[in-house]
Backbone as XML, in Angstrom:
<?xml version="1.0"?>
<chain id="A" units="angstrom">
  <residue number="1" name="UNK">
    <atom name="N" x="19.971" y="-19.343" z="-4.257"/>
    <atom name="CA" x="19.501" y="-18.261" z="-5.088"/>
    <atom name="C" x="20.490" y="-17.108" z="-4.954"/>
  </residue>
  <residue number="2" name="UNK">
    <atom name="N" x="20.878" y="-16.554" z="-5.926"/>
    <atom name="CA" x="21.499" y="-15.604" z="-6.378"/>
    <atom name="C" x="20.841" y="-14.031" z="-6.495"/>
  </residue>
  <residue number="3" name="UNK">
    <atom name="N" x="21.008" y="-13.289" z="-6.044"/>
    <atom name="CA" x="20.812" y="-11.653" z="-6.456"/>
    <atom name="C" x="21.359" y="-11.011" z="-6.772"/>
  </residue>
  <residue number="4" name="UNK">
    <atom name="N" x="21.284" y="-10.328" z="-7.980"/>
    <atom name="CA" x="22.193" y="-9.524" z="-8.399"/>
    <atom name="C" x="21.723" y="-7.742" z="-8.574"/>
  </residue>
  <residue number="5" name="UNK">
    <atom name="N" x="22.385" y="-7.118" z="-7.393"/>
    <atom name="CA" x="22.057" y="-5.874" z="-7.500"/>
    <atom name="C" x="23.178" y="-5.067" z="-7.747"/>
  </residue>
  <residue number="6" name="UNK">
    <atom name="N" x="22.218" y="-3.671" z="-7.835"/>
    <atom name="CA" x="23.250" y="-2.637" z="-9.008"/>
    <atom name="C" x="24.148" y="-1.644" z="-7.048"/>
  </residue>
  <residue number="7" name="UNK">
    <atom name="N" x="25.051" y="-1.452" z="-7.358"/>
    <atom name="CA" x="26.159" y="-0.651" z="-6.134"/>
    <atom name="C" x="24.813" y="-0.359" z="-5.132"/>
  </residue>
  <residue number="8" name="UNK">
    <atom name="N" x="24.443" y="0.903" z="-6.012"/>
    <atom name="CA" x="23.403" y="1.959" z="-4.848"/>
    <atom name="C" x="22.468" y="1.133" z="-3.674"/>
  </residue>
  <residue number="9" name="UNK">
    <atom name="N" x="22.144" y="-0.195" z="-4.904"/>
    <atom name="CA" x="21.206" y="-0.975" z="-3.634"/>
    <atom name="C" x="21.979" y="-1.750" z="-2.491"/>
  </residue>
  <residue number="10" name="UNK">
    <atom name="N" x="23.522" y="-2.620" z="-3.167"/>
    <atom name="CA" x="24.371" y="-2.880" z="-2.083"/>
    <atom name="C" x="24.551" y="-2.257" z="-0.634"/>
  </residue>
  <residue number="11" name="UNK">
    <atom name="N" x="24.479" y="-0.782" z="-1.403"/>
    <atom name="CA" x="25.276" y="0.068" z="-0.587"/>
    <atom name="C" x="23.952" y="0.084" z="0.844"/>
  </residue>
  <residue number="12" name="UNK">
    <atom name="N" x="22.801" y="0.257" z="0.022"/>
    <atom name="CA" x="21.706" y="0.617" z="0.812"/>
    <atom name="C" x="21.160" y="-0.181" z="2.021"/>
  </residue>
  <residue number="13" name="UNK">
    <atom name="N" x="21.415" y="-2.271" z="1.448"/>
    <atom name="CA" x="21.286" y="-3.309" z="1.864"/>
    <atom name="C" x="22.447" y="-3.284" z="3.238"/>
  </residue>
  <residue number="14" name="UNK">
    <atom name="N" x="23.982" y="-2.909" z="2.897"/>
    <atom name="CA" x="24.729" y="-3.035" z="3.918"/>
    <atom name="C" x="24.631" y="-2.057" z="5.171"/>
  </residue>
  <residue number="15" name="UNK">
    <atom name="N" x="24.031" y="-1.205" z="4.570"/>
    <atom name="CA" x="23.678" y="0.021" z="5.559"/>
    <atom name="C" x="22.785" y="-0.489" z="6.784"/>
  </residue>
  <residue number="16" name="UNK">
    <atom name="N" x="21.768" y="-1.133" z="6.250"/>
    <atom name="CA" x="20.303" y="-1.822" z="6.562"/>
    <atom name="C" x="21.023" y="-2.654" z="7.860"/>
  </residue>
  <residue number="17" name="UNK">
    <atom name="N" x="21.430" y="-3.424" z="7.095"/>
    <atom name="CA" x="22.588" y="-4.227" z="7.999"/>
    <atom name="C" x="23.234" y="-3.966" z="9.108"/>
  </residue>
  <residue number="18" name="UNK">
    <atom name="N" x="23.771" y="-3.167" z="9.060"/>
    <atom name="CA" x="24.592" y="-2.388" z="9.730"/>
    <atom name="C" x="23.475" y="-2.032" z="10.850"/>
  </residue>
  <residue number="19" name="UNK">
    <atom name="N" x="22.907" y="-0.950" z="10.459"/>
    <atom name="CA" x="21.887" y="-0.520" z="11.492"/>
    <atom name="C" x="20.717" y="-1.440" z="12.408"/>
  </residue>
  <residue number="20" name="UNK">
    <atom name="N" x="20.421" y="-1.901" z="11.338"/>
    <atom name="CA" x="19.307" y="-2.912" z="12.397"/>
    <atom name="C" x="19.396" y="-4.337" z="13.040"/>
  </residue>
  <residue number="21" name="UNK">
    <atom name="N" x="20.821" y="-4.192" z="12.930"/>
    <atom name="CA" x="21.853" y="-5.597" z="13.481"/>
    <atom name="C" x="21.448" y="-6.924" z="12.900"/>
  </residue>
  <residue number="22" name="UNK">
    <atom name="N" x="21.252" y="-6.800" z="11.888"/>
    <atom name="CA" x="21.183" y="-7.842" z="10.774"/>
    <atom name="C" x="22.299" y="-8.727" z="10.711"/>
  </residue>
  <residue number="23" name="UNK">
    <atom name="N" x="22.657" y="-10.337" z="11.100"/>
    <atom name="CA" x="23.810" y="-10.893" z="10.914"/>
    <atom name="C" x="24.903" y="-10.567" z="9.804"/>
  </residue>
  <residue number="24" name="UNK">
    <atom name="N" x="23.840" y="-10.447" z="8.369"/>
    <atom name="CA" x="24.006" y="-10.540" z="7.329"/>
    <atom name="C" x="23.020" y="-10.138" z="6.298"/>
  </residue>
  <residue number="25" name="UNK">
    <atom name="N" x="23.645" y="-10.156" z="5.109"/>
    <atom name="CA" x="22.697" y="-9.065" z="4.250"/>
    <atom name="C" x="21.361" y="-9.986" z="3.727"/>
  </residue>
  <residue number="26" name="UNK">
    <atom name="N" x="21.661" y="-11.439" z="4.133"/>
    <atom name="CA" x="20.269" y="-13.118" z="3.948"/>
    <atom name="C" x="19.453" y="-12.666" z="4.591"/>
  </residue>
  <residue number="27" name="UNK">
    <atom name="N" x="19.696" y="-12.221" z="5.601"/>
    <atom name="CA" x="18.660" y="-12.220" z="6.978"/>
    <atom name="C" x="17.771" y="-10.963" z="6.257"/>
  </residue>
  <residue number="28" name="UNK">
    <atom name="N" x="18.302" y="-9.565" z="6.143"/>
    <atom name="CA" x="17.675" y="-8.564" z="5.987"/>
    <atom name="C" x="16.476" y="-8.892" z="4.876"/>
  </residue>
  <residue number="29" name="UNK">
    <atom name="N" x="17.221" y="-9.734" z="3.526"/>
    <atom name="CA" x="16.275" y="-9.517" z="2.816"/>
    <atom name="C" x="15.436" y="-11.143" z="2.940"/>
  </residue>
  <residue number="30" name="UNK">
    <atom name="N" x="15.615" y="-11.547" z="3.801"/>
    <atom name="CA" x="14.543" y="-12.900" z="4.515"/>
    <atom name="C" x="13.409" y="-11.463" z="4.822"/>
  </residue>
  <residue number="31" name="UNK">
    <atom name="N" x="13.817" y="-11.019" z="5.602"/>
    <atom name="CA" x="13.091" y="-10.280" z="6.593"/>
    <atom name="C" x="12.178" y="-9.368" z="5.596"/>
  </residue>
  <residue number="32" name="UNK">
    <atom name="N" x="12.642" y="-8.917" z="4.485"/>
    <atom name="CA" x="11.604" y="-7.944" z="3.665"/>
    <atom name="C" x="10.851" y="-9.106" z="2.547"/>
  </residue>
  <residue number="33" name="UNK">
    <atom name="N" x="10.882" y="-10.477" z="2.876"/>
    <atom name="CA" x="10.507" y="-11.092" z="1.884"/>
    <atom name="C" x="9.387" y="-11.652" z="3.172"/>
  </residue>
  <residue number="34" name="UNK">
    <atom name="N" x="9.373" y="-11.592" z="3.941"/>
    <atom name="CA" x="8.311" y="-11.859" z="4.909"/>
    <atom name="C" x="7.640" y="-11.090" z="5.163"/>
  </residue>
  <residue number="35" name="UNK">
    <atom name="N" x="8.323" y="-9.954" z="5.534"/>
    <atom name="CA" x="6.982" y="-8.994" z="5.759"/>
    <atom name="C" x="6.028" y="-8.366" z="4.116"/>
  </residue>
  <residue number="36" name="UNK">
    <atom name="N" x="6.410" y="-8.864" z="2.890"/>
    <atom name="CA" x="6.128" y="-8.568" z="1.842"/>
    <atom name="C" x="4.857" y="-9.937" z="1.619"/>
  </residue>
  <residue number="37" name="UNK">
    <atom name="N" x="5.499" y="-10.986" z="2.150"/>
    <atom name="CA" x="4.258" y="-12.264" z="2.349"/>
    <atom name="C" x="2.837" y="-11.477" z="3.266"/>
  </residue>
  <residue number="38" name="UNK">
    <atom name="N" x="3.594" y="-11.186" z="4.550"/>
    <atom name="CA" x="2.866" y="-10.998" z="5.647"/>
    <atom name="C" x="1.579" y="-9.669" z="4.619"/>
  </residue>
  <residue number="39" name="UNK">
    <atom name="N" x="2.148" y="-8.552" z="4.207"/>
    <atom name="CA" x="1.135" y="-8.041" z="3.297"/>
    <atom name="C" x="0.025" y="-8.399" z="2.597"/>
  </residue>
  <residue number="40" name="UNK">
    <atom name="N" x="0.631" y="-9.193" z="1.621"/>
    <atom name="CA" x="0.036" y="-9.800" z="0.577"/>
    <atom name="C" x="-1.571" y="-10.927" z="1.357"/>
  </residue>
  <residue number="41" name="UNK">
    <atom name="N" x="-0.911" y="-11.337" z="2.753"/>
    <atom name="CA" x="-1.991" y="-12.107" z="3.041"/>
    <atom name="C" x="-2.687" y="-10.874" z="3.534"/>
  </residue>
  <residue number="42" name="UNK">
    <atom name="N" x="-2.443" y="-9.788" z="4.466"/>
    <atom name="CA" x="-3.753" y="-8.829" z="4.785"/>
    <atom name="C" x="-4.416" y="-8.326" z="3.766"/>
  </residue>
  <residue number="43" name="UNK">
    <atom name="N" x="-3.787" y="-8.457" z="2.724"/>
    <atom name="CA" x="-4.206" y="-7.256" z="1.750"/>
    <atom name="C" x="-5.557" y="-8.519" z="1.111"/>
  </residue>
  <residue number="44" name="UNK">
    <atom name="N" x="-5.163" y="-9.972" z="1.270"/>
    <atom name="CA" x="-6.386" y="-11.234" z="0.973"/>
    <atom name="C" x="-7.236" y="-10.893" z="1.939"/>
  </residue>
  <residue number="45" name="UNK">
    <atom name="N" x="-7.047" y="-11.222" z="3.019"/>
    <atom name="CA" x="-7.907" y="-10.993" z="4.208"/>
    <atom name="C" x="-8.835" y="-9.692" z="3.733"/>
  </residue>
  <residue number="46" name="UNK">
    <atom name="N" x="-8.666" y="-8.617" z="3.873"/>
    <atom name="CA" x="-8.919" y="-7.049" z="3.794"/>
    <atom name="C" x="-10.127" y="-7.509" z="2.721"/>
  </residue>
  <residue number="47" name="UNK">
    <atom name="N" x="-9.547" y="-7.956" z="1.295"/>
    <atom name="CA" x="-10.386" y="-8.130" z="0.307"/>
    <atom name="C" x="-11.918" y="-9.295" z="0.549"/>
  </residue>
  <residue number="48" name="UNK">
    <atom name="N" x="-11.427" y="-10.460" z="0.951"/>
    <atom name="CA" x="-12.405" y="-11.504" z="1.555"/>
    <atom name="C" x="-13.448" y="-10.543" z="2.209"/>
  </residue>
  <residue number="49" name="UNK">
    <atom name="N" x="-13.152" y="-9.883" z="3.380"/>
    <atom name="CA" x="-13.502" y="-8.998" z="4.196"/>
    <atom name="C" x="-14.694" y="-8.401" z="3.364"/>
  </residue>
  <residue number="50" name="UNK">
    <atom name="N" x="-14.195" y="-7.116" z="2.647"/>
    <atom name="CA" x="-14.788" y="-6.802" z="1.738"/>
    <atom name="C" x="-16.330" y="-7.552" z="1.469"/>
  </residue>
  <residue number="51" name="UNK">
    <atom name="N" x="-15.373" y="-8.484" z="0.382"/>
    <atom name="CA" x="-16.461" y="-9.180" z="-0.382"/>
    <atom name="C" x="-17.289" y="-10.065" z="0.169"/>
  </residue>
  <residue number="52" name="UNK">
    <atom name="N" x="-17.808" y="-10.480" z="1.374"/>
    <atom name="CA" x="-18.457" y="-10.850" z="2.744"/>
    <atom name="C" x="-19.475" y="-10.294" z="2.916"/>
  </residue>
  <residue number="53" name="UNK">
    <atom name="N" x="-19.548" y="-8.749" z="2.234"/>
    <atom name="CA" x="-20.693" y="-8.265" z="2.861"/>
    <atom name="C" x="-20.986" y="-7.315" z="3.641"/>
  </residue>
  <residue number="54" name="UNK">
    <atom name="N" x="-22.111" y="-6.864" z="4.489"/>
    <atom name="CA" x="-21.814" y="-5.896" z="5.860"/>
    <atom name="C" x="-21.831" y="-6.616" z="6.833"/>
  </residue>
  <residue number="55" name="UNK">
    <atom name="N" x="-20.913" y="-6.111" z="7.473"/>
    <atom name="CA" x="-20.622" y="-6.375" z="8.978"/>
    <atom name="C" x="-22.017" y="-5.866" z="9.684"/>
  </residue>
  <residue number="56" name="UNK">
    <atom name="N" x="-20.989" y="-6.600" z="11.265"/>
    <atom name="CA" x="-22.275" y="-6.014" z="12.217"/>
    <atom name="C" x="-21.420" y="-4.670" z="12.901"/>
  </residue>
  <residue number="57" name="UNK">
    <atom name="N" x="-22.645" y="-4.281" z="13.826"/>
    <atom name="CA" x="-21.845" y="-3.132" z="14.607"/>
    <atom name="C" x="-20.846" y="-3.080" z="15.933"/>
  </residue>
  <residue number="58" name="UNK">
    <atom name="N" x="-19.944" y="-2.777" z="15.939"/>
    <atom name="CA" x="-19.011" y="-2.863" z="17.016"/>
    <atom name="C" x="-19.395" y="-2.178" z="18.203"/>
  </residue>
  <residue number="59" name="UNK">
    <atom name="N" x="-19.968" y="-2.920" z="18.954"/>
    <atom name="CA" x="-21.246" y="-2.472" z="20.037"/>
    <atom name="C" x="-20.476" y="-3.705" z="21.439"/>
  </residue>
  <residue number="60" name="UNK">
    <atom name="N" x="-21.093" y="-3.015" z="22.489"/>
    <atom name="CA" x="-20.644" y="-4.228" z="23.853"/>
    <atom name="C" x="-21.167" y="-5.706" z="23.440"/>
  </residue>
  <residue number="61" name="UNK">
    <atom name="N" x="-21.861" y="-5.834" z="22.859"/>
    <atom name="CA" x="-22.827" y="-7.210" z="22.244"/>
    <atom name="C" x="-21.810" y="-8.179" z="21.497"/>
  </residue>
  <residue number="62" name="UNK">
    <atom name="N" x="-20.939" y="-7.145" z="20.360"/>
    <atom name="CA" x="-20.314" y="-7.453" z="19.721"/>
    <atom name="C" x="-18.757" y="-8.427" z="20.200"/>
  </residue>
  <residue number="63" name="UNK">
    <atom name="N" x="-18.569" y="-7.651" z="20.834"/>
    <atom name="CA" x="-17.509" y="-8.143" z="21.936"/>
    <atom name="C" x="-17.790" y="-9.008" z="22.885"/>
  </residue>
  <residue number="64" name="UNK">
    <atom name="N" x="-18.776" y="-8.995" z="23.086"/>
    <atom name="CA" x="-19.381" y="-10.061" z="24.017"/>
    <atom name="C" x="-19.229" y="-11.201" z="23.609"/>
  </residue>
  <residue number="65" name="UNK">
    <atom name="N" x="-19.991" y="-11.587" z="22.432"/>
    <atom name="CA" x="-19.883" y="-12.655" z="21.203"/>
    <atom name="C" x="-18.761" y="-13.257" z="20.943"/>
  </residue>
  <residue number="66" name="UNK">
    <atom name="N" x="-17.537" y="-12.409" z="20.421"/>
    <atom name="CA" x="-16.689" y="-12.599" z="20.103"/>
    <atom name="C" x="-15.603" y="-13.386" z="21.643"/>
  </residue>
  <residue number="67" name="UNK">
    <atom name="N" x="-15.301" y="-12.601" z="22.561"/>
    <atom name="CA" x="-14.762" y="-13.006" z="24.003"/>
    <atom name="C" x="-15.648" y="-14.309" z="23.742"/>
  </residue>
  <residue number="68" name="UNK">
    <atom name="N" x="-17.009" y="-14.784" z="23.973"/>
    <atom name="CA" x="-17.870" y="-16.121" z="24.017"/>
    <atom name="C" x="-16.918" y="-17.097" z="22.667"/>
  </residue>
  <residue number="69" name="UNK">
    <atom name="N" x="-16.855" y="-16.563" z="21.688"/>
    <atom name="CA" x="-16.267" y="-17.588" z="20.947"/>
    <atom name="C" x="-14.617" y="-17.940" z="20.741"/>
  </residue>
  <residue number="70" name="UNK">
    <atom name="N" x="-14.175" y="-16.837" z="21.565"/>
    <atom name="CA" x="-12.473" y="-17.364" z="21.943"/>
    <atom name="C" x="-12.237" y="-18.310" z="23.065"/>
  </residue>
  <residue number="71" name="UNK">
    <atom name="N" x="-12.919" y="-17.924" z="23.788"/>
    <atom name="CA" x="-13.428" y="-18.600" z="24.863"/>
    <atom name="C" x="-13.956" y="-20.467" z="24.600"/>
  </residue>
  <residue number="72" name="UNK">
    <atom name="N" x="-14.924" y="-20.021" z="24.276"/>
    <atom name="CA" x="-15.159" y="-21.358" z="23.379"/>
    <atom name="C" x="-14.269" y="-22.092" z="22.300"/>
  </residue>
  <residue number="73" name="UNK">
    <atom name="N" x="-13.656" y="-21.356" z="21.797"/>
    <atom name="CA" x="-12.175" y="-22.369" z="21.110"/>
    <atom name="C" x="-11.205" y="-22.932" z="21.773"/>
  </residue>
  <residue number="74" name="UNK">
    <atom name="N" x="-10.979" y="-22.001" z="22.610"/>
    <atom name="CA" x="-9.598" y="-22.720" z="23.391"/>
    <atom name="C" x="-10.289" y="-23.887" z="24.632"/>
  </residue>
  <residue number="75" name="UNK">
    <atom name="N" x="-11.532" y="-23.821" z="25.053"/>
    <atom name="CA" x="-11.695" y="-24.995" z="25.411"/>
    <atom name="C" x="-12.000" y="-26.691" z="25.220"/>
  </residue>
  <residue number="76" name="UNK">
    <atom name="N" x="-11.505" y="-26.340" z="23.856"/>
    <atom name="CA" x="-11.835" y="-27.631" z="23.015"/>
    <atom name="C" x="-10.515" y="-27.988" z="22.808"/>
  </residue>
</chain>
C-alpha cells in the first residue's frame, strides 16, 4: 500500500519519527493505525455498555464478585 501525502504532512510524519524513535515512517503510521483500531473497539465496548442497561453499584460487594470471578477463570 501506497500513501500519498501532501509536504506539510511528510514533514510532520518525519519529525514523528525522528522524535519517538520510530525505525521508519511504516512503523509510525502502523502505530496510529492501531491505536485508531484500539479506539474504535472502546468506543464499541463504551456503547454495548451503554445499551446493557444499569449497572450495579461499585461497592466492596462489587469487587468482591468480580476478584470471585477472575479468580474463578483462571482456574479453569
Amino acid at each position: 500500500m501506497n500513501v500519498s501525502l501532501p509536504d506539510s504532512l511528510k514533514d510532520f510524519v518525519e519529525e514523528q519519527v525522528g522524535q519517538r524513535g520510530y525505525g521508519t515512517s511504516s512503523e509510525f503510521v502502523r502505530e496510529l493505525i492501531r491505536t485508531e483500531q484500539a479506539r474504535s473497539q472502546l468506543r464499541a465496548l463504551i456503547t454495548d455498555g451503554l445499551a446493557s442497561g444499569e449497572g450495579e453499584p461499585f461497592d466492596s460487594a462489587y469487587f468482591d464478585r468480580l476478584r470471585q470471578r477472575v479468580r474463578g477463570s483462571s482456574e479453569g
